[in-house]
PDB file of C-alpha atoms in Angstrom:
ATOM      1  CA  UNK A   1    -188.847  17.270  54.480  1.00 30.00           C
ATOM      2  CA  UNK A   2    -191.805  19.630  54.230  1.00 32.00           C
ATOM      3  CA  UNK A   3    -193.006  20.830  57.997  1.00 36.00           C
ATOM      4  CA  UNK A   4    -196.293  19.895  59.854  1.00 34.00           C
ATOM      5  CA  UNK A   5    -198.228  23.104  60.152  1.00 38.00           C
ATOM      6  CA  UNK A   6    -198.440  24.396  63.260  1.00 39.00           C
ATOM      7  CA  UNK A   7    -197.475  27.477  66.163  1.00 40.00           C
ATOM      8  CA  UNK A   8    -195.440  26.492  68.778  1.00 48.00           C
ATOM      9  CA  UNK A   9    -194.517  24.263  71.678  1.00 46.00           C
ATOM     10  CA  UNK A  10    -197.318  21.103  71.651  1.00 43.00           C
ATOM     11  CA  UNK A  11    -198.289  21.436  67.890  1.00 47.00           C
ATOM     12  CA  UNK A  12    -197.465  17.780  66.627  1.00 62.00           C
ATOM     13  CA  UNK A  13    -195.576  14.699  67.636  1.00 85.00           C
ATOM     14  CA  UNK A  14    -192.365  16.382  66.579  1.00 94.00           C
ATOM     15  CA  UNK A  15    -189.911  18.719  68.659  1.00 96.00           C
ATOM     16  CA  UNK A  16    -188.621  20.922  66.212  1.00 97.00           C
ATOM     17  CA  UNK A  17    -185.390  23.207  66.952  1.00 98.00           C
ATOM     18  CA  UNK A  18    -184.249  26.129  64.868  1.00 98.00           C
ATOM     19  CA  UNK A  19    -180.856  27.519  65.074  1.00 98.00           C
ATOM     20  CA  UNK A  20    -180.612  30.905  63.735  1.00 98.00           C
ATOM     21  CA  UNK A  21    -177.222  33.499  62.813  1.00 98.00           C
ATOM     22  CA  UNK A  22    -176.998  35.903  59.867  1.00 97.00           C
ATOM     23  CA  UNK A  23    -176.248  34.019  56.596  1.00 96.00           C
ATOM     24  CA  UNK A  24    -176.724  30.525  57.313  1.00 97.00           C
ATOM     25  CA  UNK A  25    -173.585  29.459  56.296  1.00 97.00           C
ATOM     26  CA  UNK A  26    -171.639  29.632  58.831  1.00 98.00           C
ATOM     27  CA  UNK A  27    -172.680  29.299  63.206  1.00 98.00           C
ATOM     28  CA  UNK A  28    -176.369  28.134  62.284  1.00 98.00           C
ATOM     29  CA  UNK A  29    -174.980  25.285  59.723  1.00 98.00           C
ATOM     30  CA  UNK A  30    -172.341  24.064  62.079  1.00 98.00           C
ATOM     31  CA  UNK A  31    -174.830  24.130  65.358  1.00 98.00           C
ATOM     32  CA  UNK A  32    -177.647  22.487  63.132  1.00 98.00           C
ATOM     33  CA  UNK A  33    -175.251  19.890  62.131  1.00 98.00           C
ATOM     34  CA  UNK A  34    -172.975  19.242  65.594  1.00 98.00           C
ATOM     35  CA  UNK A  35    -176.597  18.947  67.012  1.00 97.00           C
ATOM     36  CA  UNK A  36    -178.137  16.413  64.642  1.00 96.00           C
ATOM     37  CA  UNK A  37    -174.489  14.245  65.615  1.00 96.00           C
ATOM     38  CA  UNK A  38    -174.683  14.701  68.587  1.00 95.00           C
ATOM     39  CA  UNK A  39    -178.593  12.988  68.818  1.00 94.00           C
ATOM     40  CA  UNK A  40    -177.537  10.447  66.757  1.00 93.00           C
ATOM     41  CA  UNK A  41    -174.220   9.603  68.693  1.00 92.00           C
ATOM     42  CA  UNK A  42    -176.276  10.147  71.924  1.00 92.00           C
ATOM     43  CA  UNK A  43    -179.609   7.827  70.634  1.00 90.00           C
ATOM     44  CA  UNK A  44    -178.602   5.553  67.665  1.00 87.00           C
ATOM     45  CA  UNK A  45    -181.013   7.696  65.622  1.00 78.00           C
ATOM     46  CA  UNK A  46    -180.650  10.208  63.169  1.00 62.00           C
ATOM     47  CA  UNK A  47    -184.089  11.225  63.524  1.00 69.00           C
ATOM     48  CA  UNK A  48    -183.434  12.028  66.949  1.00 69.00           C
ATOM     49  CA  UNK A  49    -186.290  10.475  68.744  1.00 81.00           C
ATOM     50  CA  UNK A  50    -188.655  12.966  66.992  1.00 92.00           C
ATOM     51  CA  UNK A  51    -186.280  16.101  67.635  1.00 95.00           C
ATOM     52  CA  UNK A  52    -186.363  17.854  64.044  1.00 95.00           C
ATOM     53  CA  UNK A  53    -183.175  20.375  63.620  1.00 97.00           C
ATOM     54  CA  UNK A  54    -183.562  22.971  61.218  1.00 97.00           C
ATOM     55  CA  UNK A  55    -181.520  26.097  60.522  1.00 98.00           C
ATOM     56  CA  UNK A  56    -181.972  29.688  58.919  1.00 98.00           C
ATOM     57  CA  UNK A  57    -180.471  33.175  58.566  1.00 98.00           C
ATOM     58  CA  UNK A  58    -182.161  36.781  59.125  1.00 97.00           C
ATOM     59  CA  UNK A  59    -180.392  37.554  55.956  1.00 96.00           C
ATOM     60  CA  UNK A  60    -179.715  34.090  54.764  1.00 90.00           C
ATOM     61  CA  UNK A  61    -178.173  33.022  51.891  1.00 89.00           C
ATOM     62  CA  UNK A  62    -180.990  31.484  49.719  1.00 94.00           C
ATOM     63  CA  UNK A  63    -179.913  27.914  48.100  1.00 95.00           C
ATOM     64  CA  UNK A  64    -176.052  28.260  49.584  1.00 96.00           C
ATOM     65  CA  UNK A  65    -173.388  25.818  50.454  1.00 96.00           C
ATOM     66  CA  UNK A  66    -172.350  25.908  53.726  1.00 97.00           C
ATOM     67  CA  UNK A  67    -168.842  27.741  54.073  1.00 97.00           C
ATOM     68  CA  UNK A  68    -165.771  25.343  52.983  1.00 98.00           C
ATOM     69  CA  UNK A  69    -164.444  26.549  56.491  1.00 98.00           C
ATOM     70  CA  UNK A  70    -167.514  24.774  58.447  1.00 98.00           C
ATOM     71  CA  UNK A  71    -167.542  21.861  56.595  1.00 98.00           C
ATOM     72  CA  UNK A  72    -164.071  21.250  57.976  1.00 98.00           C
ATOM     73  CA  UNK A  73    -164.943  22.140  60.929  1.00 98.00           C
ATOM     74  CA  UNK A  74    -167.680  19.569  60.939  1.00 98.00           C
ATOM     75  CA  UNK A  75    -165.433  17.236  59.732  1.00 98.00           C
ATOM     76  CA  UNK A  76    -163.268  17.493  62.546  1.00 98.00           C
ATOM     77  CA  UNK A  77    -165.987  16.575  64.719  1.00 97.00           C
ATOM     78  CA  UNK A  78    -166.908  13.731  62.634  1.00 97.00           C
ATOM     79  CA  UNK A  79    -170.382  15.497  61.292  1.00 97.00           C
ATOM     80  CA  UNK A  80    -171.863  14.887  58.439  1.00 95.00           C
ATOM     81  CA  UNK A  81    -171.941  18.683  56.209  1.00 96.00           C
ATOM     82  CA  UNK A  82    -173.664  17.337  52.929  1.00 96.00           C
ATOM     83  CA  UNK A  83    -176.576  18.174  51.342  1.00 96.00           C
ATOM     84  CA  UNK A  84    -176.654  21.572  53.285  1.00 97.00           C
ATOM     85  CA  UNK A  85    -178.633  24.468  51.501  1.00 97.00           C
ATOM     86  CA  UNK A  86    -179.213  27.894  53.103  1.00 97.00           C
ATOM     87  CA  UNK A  87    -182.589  29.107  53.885  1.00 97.00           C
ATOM     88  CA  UNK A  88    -183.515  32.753  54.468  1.00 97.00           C
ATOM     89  CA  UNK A  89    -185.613  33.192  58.191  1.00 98.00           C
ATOM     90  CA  UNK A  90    -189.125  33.169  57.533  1.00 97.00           C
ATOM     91  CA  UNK A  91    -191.929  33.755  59.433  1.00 96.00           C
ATOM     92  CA  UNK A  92    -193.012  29.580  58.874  1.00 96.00           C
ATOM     93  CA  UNK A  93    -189.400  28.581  60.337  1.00 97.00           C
ATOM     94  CA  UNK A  94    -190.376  30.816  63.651  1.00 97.00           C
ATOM     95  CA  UNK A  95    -193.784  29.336  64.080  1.00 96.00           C
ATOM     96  CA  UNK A  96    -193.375  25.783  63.091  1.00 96.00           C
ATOM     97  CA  UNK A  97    -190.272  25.765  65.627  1.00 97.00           C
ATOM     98  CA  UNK A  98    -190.481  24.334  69.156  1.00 97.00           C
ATOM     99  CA  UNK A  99    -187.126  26.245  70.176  1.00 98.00           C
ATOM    100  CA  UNK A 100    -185.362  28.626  68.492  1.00 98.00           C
ATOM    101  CA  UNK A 101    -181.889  28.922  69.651  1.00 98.00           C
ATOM    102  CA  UNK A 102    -180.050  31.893  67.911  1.00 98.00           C
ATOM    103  CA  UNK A 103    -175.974  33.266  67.508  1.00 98.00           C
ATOM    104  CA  UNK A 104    -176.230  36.192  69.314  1.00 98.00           C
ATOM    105  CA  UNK A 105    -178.702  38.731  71.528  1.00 96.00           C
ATOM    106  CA  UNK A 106    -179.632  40.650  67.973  1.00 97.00           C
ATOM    107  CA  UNK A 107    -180.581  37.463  66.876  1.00 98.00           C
ATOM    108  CA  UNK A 108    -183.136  36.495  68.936  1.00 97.00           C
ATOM    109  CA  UNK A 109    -184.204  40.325  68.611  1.00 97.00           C
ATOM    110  CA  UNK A 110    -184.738  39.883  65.679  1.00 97.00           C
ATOM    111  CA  UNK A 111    -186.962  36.468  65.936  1.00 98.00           C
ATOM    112  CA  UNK A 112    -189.110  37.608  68.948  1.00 97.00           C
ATOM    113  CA  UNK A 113    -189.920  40.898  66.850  1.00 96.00           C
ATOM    114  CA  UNK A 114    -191.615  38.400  64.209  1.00 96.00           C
ATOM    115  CA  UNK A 115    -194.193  37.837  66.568  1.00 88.00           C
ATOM    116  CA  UNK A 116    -195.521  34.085  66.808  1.00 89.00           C
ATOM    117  CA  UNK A 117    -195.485  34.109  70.333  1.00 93.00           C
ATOM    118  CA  UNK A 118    -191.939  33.525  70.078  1.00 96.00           C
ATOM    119  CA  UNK A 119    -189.916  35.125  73.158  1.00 95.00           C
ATOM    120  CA  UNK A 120    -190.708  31.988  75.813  1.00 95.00           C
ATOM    121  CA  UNK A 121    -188.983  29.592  73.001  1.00 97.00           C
ATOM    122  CA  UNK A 122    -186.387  31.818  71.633  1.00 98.00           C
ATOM    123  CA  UNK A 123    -182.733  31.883  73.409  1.00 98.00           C
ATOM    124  CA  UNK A 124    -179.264  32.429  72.464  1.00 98.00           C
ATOM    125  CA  UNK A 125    -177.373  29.175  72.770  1.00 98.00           C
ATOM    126  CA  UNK A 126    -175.034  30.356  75.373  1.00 97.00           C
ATOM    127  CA  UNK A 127    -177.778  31.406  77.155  1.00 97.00           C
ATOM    128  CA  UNK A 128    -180.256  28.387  76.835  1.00 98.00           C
ATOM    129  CA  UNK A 129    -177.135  26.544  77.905  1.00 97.00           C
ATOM    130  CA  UNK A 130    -176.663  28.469  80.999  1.00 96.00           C
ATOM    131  CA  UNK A 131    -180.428  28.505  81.974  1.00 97.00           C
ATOM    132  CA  UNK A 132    -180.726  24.104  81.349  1.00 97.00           C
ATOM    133  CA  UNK A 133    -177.155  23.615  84.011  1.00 96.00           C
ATOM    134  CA  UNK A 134    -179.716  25.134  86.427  1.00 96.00           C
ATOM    135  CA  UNK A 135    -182.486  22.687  85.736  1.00 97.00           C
ATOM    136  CA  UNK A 136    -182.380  19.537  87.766  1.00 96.00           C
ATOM    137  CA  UNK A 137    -183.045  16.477  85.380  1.00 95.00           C
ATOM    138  CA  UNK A 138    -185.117  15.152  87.730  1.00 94.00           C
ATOM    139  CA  UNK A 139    -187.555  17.185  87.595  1.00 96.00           C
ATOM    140  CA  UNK A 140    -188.246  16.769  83.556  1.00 97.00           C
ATOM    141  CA  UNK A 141    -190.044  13.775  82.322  1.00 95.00           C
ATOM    142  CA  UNK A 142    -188.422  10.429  81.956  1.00 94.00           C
ATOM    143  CA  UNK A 143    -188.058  10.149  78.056  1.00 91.00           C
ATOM    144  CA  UNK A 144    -188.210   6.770  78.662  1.00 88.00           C
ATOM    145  CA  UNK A 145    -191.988   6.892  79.895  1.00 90.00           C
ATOM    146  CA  UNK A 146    -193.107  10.298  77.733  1.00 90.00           C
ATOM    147  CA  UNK A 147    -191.310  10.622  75.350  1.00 91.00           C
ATOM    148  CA  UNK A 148    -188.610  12.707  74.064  1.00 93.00           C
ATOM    149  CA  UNK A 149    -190.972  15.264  72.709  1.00 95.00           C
ATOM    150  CA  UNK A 150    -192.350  16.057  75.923  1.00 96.00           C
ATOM    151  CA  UNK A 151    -188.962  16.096  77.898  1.00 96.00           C
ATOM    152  CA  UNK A 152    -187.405  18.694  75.110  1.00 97.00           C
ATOM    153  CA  UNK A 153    -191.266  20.985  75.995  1.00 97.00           C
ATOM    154  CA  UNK A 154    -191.022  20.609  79.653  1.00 97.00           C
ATOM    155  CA  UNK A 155    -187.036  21.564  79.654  1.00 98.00           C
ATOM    156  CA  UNK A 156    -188.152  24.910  77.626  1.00 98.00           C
ATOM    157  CA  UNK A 157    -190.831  25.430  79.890  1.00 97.00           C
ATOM    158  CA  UNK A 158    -188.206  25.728  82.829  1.00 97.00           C
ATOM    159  CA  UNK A 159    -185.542  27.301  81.232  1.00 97.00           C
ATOM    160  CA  UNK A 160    -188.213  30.026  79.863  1.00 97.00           C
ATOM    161  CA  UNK A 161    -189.074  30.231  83.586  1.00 95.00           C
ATOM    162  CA  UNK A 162    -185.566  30.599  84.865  1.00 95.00           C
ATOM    163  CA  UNK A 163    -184.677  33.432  82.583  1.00 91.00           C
ATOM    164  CA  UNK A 164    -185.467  36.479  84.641  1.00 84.00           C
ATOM    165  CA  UNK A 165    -183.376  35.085  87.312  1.00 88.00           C
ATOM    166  CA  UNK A 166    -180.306  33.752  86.424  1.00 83.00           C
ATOM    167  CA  UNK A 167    -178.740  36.262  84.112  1.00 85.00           C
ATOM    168  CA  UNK A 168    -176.032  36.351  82.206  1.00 83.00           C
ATOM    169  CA  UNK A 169    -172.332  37.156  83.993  1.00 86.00           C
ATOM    170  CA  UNK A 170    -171.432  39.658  81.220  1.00 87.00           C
ATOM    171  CA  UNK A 171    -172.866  41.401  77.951  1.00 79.00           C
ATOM    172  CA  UNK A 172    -170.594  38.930  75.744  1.00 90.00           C
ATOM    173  CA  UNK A 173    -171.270  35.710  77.797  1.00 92.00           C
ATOM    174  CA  UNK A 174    -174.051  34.558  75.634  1.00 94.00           C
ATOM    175  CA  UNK A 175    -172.389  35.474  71.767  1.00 97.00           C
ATOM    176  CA  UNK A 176    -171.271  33.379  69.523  1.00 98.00           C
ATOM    177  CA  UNK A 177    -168.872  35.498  67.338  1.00 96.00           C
ATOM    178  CA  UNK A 178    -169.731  35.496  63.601  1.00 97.00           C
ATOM    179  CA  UNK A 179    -166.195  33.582  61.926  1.00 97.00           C
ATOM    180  CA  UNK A 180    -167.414  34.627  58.231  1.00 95.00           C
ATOM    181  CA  UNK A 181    -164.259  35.458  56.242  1.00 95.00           C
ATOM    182  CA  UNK A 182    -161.773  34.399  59.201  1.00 97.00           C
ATOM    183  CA  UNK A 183    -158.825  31.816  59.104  1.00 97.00           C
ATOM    184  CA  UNK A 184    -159.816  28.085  59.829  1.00 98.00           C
ATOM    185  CA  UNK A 185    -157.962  28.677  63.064  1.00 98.00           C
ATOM    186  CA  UNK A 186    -161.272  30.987  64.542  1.00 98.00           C
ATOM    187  CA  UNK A 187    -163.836  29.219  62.537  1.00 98.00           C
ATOM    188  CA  UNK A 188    -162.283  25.969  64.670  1.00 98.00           C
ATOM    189  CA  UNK A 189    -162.426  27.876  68.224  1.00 98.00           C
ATOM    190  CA  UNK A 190    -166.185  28.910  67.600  1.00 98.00           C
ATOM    191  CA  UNK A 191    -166.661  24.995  66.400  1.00 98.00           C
ATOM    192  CA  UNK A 192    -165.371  24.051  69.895  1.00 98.00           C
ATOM    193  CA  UNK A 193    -167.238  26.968  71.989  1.00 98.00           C
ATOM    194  CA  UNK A 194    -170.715  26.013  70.238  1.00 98.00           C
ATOM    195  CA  UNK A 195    -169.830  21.970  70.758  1.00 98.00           C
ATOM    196  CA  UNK A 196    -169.365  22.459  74.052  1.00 98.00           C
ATOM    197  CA  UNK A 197    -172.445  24.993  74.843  1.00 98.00           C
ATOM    198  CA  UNK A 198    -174.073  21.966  73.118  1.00 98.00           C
ATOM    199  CA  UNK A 199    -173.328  19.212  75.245  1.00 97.00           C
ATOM    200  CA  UNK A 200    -175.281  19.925  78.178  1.00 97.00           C
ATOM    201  CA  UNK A 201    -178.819  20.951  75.919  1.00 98.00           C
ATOM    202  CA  UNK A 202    -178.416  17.908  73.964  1.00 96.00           C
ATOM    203  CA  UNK A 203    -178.000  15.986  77.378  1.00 96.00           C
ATOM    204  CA  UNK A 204    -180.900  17.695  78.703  1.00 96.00           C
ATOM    205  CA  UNK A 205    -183.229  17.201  75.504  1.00 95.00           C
ATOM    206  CA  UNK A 206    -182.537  12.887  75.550  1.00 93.00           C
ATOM    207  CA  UNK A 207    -181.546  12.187  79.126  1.00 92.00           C
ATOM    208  CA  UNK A 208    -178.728  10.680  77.841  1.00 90.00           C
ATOM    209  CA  UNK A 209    -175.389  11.798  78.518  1.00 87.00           C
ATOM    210  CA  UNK A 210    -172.389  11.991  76.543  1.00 79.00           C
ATOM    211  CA  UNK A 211    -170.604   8.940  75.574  1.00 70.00           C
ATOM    212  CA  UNK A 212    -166.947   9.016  75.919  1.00 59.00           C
TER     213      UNK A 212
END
């Protein structure tokens, strides 16, 4: 799918998120992936309502599979892995995306210091998740009446505005440790810690709450 131009939150009719770790074969595939099922389980719709998710690396693996460890991971969360290649961060990924939600602290470094205007849409996962508990759904548009696109805006909006005050409990709390080269036994436990830091932003984004 080749990207609308544009810079930033309000640029089309799409909501566009970026998930961003080191090689892009690894945390970014499996958040990219547990994000797009969880939209579709959430809405009926792969497309997600007009929420695009994209992923990249800051040294990503050009034209790479996904690791055979996250695809079973992905599995086991009944995700769909194919037709995954991995894409190198570029400066287009950063300014086409809406919200860029990265691995780790260096990560999102390393995306704000590409410029774009980037560091009041660029989190770490953990720590978007943390900052969207605070926000009362109320307060966001109905998706219903506006639109998804606008609801997934607004909630960055707040959580951009919350981050100076609710920081994080410790320097770790908002990594996502890098399972490249470990046992399917860690790659599974950072499956479950970025499913769950999921939940709540993908119930945020569509209003729409987990179905059990």
């Amino acid at each position: 799918m080749t990207a609308p131009e544009g810079r930033g939150i309000g640029t089309d009719n799409a909501f566009r998120i970026l998930h961003v770790s080191t090689g892009n074969v690894c945390r970014s595939p499996i958040t990219e992936r547990l994000t797009r099922h969880a939209l579709c389980d959430r809405l009926g719709d792969p497309m997600g309502g007009g929420l695009i998710v994209e992923s990249a690396g800051t040294w990503g693996h050009e034209g790479a599979p996904m690791e055979a460890n996250a695809e079973i991971v992905l599995a086991d969360f009944g995700a769909d892995a194919s037709g995954f290649v991995g894409r190198e961060l570029l400066d287009e990924h950063v300014i086409r995306a809406d919200l860029v939600l990265t691995a780790t602290r260096d990560h999102r470094a390393q995306v704000i210091s590409m410029g774009h205007s980037a560091g009041l849409r660029t989190f770490t996962l953990k720590e978007f998740t943390r900052l969207v508990r605070a926000i009362d759904p109320a307060t966001l548009p109905d998706p219903r009446d506006d639109g998804m696109v606008e609801r997934a805006r607004a909630l960055v909006r707040a959580a951009a505005a919350l981050r100076g005050w609710l920081l994080a409990p410790s320097a770790d709390a908002d990594e996502v440790n890098d399972p490249y080269g470990a046992p399917i036994t860690f790659f599974r436990s950072v499956g479950d810690e970025i499913n769950q830091a999921l939940d709540p932003v993908v119930t945020a984004l569509t209003g729409v709450p987990t179905r059990h």
